Short mmCIF file of C-alpha atoms and ligand atoms in Angstrom, two decimals:
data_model
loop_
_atom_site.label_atom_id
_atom_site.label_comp_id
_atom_site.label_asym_id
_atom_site.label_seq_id
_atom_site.Cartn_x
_atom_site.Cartn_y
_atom_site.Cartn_z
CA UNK C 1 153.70 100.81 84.57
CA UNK C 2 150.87 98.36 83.75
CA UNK C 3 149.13 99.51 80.71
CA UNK C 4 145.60 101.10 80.82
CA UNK C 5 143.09 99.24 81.49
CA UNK C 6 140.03 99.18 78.50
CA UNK C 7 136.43 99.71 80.43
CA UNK C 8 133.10 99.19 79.00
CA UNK C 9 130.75 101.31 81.77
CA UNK C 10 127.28 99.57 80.82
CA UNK C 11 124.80 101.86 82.82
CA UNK C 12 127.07 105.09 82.65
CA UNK C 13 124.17 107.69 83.40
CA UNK C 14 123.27 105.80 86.82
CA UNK C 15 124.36 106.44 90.25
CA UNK C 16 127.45 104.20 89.67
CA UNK C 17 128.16 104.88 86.14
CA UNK C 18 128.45 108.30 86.67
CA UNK C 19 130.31 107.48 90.06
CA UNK C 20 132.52 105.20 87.56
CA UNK C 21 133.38 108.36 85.45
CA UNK C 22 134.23 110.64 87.89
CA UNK C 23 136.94 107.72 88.67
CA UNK C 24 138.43 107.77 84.98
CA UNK C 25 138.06 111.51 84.90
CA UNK C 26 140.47 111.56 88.36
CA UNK C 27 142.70 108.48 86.96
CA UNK C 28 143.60 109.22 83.40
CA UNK C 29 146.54 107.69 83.40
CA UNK C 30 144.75 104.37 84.25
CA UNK C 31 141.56 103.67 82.50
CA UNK C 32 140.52 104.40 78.92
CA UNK C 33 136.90 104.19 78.14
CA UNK C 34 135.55 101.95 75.41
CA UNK C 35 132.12 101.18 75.50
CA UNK C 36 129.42 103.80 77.62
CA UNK C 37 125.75 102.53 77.13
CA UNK C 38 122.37 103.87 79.09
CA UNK C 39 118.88 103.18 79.03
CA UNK C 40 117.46 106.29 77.84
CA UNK C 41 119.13 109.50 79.15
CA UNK C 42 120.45 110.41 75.81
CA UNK C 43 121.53 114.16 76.51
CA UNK C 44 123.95 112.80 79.28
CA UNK C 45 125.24 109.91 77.10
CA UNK C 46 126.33 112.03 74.38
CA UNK C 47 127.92 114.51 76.72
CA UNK C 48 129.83 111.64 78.06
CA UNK C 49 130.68 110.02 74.81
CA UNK C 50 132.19 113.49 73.89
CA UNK C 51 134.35 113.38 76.84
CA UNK C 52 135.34 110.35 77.36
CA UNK C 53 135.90 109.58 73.47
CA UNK C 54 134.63 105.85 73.24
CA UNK C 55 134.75 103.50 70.46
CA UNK C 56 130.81 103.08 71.01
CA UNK C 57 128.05 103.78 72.58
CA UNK C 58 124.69 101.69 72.86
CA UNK C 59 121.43 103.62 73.49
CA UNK C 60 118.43 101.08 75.34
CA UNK C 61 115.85 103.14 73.91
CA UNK C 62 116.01 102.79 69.75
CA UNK C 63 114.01 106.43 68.86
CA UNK C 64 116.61 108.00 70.49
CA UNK C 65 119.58 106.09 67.59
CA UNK C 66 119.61 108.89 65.35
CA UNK C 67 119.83 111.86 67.54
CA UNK C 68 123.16 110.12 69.38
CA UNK C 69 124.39 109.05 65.36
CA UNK C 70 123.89 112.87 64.58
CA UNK C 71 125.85 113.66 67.82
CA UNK C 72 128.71 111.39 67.47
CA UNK C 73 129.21 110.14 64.11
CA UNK C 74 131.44 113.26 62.77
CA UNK C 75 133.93 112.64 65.99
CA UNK C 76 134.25 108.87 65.00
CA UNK C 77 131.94 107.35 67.35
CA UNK C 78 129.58 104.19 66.66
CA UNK C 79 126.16 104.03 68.02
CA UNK C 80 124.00 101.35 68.20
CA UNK C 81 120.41 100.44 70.01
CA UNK C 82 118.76 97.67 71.98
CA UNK C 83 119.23 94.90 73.98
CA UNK C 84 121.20 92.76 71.72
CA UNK C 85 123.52 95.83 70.78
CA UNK C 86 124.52 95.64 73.88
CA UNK C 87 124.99 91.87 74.29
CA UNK C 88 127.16 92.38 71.24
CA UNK C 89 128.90 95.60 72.18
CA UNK C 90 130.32 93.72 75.25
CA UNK C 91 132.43 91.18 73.31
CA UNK C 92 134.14 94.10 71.34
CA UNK C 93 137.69 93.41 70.82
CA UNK C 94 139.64 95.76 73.19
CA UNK C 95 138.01 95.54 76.51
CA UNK C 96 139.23 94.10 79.17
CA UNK C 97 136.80 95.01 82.26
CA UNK C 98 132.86 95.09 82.02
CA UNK C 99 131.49 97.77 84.62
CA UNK C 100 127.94 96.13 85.53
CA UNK C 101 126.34 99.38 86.39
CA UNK C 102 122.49 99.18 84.64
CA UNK C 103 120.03 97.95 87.50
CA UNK C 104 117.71 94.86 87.53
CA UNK C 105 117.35 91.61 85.14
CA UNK C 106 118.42 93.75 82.60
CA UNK C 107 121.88 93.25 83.66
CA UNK C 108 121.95 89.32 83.19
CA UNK C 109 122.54 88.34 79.71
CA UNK C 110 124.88 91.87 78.63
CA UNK C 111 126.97 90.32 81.67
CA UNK C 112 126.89 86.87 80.71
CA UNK C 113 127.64 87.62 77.36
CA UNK C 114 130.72 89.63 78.54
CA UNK C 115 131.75 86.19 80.40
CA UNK C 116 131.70 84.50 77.36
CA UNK C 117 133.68 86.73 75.01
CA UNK C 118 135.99 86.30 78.16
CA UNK C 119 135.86 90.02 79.49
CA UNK C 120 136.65 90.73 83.53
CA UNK C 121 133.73 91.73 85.26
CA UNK C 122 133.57 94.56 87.81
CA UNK C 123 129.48 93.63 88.96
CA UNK C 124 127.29 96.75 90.35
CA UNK C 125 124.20 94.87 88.95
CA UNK C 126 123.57 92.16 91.86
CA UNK C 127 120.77 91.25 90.03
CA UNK C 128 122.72 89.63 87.89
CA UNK C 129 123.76 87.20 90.78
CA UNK C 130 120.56 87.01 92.83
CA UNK C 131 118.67 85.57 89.52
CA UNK C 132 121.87 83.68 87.86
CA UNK C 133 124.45 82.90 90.65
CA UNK C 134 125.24 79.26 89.85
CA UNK C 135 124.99 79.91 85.93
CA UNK C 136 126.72 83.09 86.30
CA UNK C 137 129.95 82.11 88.61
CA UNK C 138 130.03 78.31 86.55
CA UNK C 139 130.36 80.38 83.62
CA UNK C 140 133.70 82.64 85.03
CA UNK C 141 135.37 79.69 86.28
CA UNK C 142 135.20 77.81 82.99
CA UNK C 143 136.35 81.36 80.88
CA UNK C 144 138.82 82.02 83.78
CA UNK C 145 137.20 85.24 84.04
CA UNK C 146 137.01 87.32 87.77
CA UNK C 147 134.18 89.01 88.75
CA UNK C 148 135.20 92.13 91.33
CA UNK C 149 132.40 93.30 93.48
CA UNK C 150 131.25 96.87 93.26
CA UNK C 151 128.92 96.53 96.07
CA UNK C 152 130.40 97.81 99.06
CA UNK C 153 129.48 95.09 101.43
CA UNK C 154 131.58 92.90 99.04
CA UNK C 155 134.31 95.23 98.36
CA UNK C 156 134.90 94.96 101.92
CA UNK C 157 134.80 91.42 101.97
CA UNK C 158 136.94 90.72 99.34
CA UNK C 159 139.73 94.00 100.41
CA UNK C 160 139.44 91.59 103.68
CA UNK C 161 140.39 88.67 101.98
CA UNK C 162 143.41 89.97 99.90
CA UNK C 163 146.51 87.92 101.19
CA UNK C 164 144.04 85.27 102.89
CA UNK C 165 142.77 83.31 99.61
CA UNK C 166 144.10 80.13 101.20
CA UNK C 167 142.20 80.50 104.53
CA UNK C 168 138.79 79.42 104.74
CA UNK C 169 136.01 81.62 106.01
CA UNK C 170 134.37 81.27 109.30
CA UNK C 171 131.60 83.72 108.69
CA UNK C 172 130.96 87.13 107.26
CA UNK C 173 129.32 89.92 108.81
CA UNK C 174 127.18 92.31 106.63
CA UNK C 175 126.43 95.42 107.45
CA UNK C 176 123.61 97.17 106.88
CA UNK C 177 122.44 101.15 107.41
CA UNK C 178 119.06 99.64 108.33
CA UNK C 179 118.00 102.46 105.73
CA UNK C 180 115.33 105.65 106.66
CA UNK C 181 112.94 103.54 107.92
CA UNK C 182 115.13 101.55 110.69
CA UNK C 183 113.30 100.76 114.21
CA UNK C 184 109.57 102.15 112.67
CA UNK C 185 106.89 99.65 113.47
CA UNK C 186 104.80 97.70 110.80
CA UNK C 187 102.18 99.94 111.00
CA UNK C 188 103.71 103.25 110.65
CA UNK C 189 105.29 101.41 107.60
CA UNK C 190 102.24 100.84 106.18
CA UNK C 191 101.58 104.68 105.91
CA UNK C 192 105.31 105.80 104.36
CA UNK C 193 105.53 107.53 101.64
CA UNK C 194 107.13 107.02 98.29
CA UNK C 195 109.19 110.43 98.82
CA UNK C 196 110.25 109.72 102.75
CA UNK C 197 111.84 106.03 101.23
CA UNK C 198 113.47 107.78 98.35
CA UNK C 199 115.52 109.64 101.23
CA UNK C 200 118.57 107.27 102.35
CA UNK C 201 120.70 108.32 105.46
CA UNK C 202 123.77 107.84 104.01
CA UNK C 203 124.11 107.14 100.18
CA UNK C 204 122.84 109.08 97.08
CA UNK C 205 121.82 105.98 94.88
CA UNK C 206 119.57 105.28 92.08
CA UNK C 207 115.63 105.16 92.58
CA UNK C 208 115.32 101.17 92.82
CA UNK C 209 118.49 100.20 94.96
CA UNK C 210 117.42 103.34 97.45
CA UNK C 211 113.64 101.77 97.66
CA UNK C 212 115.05 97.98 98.10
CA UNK C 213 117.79 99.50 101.02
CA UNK C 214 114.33 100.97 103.17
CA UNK C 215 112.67 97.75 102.87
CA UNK C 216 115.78 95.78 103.71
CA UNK C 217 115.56 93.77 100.69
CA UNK C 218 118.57 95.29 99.29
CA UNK C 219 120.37 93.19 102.08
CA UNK C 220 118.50 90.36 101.24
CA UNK C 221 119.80 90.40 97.45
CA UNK C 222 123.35 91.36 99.27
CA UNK C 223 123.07 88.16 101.13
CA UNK C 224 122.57 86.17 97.59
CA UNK C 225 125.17 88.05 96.09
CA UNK C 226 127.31 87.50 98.98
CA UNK C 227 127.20 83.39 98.72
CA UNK C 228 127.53 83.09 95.28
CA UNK C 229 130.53 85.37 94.94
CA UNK C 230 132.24 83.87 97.80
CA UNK C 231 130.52 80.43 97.98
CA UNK C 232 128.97 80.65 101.63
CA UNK C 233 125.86 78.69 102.95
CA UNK C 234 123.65 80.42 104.68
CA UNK C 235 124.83 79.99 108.03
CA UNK C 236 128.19 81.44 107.33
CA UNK C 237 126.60 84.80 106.56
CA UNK C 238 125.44 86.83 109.17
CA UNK C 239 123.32 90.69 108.73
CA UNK C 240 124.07 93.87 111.49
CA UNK C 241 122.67 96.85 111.92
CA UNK C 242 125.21 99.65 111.72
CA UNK C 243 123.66 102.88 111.27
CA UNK C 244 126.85 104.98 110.52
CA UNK C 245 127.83 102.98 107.00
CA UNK C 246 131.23 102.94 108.30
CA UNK C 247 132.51 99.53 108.52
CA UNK C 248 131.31 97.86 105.19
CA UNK C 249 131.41 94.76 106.53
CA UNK C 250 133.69 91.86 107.90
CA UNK C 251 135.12 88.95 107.74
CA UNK C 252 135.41 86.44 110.63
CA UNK C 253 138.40 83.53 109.75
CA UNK C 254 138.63 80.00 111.82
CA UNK C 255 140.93 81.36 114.18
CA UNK C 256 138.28 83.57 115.93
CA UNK C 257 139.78 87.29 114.12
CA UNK C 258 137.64 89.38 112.20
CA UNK C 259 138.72 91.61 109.68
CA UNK C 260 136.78 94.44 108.62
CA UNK C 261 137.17 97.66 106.34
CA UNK C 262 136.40 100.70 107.05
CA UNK C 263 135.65 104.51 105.56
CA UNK C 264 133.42 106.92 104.90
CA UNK C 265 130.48 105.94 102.66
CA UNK C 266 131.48 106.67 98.81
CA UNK C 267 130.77 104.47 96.23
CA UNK C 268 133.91 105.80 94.19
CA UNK C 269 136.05 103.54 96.18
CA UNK C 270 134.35 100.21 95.77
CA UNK C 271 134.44 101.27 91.94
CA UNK C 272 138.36 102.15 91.52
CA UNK C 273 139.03 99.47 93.46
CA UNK C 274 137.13 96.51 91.39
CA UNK C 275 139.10 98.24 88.10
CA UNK C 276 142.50 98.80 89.98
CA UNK C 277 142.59 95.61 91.90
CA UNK C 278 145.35 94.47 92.75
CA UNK C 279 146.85 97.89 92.80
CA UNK C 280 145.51 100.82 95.34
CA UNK C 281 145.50 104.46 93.05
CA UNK C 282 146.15 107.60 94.78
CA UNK C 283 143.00 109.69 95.89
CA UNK C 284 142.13 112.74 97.43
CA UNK C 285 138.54 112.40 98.67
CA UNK C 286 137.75 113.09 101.97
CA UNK C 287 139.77 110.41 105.06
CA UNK C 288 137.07 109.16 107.93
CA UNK C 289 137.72 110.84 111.31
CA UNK C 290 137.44 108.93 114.70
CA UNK C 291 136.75 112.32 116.18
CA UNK C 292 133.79 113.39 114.23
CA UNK C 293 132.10 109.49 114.96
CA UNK C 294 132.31 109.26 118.71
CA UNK C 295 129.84 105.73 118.90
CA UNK C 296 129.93 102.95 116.06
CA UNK C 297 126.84 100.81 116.99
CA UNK C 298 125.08 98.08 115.93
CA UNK C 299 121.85 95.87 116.27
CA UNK C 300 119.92 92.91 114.85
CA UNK C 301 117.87 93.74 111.54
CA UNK C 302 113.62 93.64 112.37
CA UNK C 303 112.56 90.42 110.68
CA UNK C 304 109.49 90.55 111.33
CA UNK C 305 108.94 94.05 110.87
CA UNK C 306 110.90 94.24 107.25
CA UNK C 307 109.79 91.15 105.89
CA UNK C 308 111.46 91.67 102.45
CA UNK C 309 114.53 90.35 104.26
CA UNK C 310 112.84 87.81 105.53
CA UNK C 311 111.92 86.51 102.36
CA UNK C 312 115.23 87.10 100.32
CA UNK C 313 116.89 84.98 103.20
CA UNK C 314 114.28 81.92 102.76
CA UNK C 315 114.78 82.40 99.11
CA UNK C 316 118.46 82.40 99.32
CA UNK C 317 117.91 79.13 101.35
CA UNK C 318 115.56 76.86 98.80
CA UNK C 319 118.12 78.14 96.14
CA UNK C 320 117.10 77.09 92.12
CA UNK C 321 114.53 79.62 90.61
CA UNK C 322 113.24 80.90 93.92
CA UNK C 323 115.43 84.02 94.67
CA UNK C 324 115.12 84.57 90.76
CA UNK C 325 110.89 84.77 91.27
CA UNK C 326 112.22 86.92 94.31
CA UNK C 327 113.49 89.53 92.03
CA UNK C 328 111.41 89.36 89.45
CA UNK C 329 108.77 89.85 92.03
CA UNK C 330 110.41 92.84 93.83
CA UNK C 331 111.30 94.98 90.42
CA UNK C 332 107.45 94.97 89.69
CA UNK C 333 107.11 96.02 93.46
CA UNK C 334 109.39 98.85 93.06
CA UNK C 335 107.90 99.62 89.73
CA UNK C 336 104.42 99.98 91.37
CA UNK C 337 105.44 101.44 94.66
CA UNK C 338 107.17 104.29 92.73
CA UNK C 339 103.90 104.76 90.79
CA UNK C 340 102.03 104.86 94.30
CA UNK C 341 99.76 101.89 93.06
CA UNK C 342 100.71 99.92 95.80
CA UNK C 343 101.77 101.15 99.87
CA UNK C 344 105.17 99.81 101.18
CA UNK C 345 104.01 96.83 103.03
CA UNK C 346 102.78 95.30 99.66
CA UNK C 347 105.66 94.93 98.56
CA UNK C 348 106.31 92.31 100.58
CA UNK C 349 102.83 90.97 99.74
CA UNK C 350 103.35 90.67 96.01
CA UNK C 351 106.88 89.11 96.53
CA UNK C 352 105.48 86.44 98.96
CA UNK C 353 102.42 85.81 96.29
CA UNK C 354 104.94 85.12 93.76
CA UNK C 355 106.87 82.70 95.48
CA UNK C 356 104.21 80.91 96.63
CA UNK C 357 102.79 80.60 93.09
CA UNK C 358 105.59 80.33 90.04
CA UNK C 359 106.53 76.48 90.22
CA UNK C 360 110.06 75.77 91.86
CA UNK C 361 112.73 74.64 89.67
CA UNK C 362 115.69 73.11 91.14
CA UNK C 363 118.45 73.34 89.09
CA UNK C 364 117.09 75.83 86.55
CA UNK C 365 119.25 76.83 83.31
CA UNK C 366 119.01 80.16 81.50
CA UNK C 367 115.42 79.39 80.00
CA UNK C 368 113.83 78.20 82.97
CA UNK C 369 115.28 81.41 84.80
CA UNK C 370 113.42 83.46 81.47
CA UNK C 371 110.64 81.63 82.08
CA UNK C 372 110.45 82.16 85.62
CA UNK C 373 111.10 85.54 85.56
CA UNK C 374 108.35 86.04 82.98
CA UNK C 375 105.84 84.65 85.18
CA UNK C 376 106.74 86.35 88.53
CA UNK C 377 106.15 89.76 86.88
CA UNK C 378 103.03 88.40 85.03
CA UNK C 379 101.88 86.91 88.34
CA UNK C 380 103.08 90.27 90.12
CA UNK C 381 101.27 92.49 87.71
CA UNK C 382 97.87 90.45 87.71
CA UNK C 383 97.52 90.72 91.80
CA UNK C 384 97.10 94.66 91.46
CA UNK C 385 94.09 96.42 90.62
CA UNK C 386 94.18 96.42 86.33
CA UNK C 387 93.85 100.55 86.91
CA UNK C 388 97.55 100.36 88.51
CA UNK C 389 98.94 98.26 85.74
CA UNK C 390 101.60 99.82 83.14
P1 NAD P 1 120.56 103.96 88.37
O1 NAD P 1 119.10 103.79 88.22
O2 NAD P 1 121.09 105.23 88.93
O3 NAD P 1 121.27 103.75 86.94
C1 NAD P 1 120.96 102.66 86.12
C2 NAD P 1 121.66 102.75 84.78
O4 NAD P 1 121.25 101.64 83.97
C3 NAD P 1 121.30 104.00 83.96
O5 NAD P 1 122.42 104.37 83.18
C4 NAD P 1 120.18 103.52 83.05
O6 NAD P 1 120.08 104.27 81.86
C5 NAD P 1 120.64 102.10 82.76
N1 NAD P 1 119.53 101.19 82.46
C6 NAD P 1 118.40 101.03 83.20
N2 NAD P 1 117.61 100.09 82.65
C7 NAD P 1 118.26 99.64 81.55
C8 NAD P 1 117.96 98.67 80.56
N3 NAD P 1 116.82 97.99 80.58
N4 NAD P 1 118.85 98.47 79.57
C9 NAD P 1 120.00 99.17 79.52
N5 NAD P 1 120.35 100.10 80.44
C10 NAD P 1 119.49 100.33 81.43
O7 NAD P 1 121.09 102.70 89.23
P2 NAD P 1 122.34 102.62 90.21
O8 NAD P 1 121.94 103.09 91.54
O9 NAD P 1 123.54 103.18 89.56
O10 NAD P 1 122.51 101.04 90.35
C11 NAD P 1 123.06 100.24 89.31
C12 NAD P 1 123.34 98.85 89.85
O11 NAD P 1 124.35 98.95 90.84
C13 NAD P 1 122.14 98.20 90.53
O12 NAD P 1 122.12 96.83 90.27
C14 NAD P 1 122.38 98.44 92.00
O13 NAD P 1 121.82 97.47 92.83
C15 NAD P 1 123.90 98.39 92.06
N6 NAD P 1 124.47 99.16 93.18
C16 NAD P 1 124.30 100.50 93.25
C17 NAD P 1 124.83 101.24 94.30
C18 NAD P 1 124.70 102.75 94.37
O14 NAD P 1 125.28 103.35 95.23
N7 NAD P 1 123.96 103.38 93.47
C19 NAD P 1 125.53 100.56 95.31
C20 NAD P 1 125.71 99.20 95.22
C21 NAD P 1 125.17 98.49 94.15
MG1 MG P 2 125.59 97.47 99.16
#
């Protein structure tokens, strides 16, 4: 028996961290929990910590310090607050895999700190990679350190490419759902509403991933995320429609086969099998059934239509700062479209004024990225009226 594995979830009150929980709850035998840390849902991250029994907890938001102290101190617990708590909580002594499960730019520097102190890397927050690829996957080779994709789309890709490390890759197919919005024209776009994008046809995710997967940008950043975990150029990656979410995507190998993997949508998998890998655990959730799916199909994504994809894809292709502006540009978009300051076509609007305005860096380091970043969401923020500003 291996022993158990030491997890820091960083993000455990999300979509995934929760997801990520449910996993150690089902697999006790397996993981032990050492670090949970959240942004600000403090009820939730106590009731965790009391469960799960870590040997510390980080809280984003510092007002909320004492009540989690008060909470946790008398069962042994440490607590700590802010950002660099959390850089520092990552290079505790005892943990072997860092679950990247907090969303946005947040995610970079707890996750490149975790690569230095030479911690594995199970990555949710394709951020991370969209802003930081080069820095991000330099950094693991040089600390020998693996990065195991939570993402679906590259759980599937990499389950596809256990046993085949020496063969190069043709191509890879992503899928996409094509989201709630799939085959609506640009103007009926213009007129969606916050609520009607917040509805996804086939996963329950957090707020900013479900509004990037209507616009199609979430397959844009998948696309980034894709090529820098599995060094592709852009022609090697290819984006389908597949409405069902059943294949998660394939891989196409210089012989002509294609491999793909299949199930029903459920994040849990993906999860367990970034911390199991190489090993498959024993699960009871629910097994796909050919009956119950009668047609698999699938189509070309709308570029013109979803132009968020559009963009990512450019961005991916002039590489340095520009898919970090790209994010930087989207979070505000997000931020503003769930505040109904902005309709859903301008996201795409901001995005593009960003890229067109933050000067391109070609081979940027951390501060350039900082700096970049800064500016696309100062940029971003300055475009809409100063009543919509936060
Ligand atoms: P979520 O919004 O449900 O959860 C985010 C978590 O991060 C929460 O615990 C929150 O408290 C914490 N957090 C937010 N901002 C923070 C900050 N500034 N500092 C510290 N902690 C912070 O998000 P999610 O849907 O779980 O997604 C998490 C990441 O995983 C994203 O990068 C997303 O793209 C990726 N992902 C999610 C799914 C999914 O099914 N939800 C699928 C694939 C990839
Ligand atoms: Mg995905």
């Amino acid at each position: 028996m291996p022993r158990m594995k030491k997890l820091a979830i960083l993000g455990s009150t999300g979509s995934i961290g929760t997801q990520a929980l449910e996993v150690v709850r089902e697999q006790p035998e397996q993981f032990q929990v050492e670090l949970l840390t959240c942004g600000n849902r403090v009820d939730l991250l106590i009731e965790q910590a009391l469960e799960f029994k870590p040997n510390a907890v980080v809280i984003g938001d510092a007002a909320q310090l004492p009540r989690v102290k008060d909470a946790l101190f008398p069962q042994g617990i440490k607590a700590y607050a802010g950002p660099e708590a959390l850089e520092q909580s990552v290079a505790m002594e005892g943990i072997d895999t860092v679950l990247t499960a907090l969303v946005g730019y947040a995610g970079l520097k707890p996750t490149v700190a975790a690569i230095e102190a030479g911690k594995n890397i199970a990555l949710a927050n394709k951020e991370t990679l969209v802003v930081a690829g080069a820095l991000v996957t330099k950094a693991a080779r040089e600390k020998a350190v693996n990065i195991y994709p939570v993402d679906s789309e590259h759980s599937a890709i990499f389950q596809c490419l256990a046993g085949e490390w020496e063969n190069p890759i043709e191509k890879i197919v992503l899928t996409a759902s094509g989201g709630p919005f799939r085959g609506k024209s640009r103007e009926e776009l213009a007129a969606v509403t916050k609520a009607q994008a917040l509805k996804h046809p086939n996963w329950d995710m957090g707020a900013k991933i479900t509004i990037d997967s209507a616009s199609l940008m979430n397959k844009g950043l998948e696309a980034i995320e894709a090529k820098w975990l599995f060094n592709l150029k852009k022609e090697q990656i290819e984006i389908v429609v597949h409405p069902q979410s059943i294949i998660h995507s394939v891989v196409q190998f210089r012989d002509g086969s294609m491999k793909a993997q299949m199930g029903l949508p459920d994040m849990k998998l993906p999860i367990q099998y970034a911390l199991s890998y190489p090993q498959r655990l024993q699960t009871n959730w629910p097994r796909f059934d050919f009956t119950k799916y009668p047609a698999l199909t699938f189509e070309q994504p709308d570029l013109a239509t979803f132009r968020n994809l559009a963009l990512a894809l450019d961005a991916m292709d002039r590489g340095g700062n520009a898919p970090c502006v790209l994010n930087a540009a989207n979070e505000i978009a997000v931020e503003l479209f769930l505040k109904d300051a902005i309709g859903f076509l301008e996201m795409s609007d901001l995005v593009e004024h960003c890229l067109a305005h933050v000067p391109f860096t070609p081979d940027p380091q951390l501060a350039d990225l900082m700096a970049s970043d800064a500016e696309a969401r100062r940029l971003a923020r300055e475009r809409v009226p100063s009543a919509w500003r936060s």
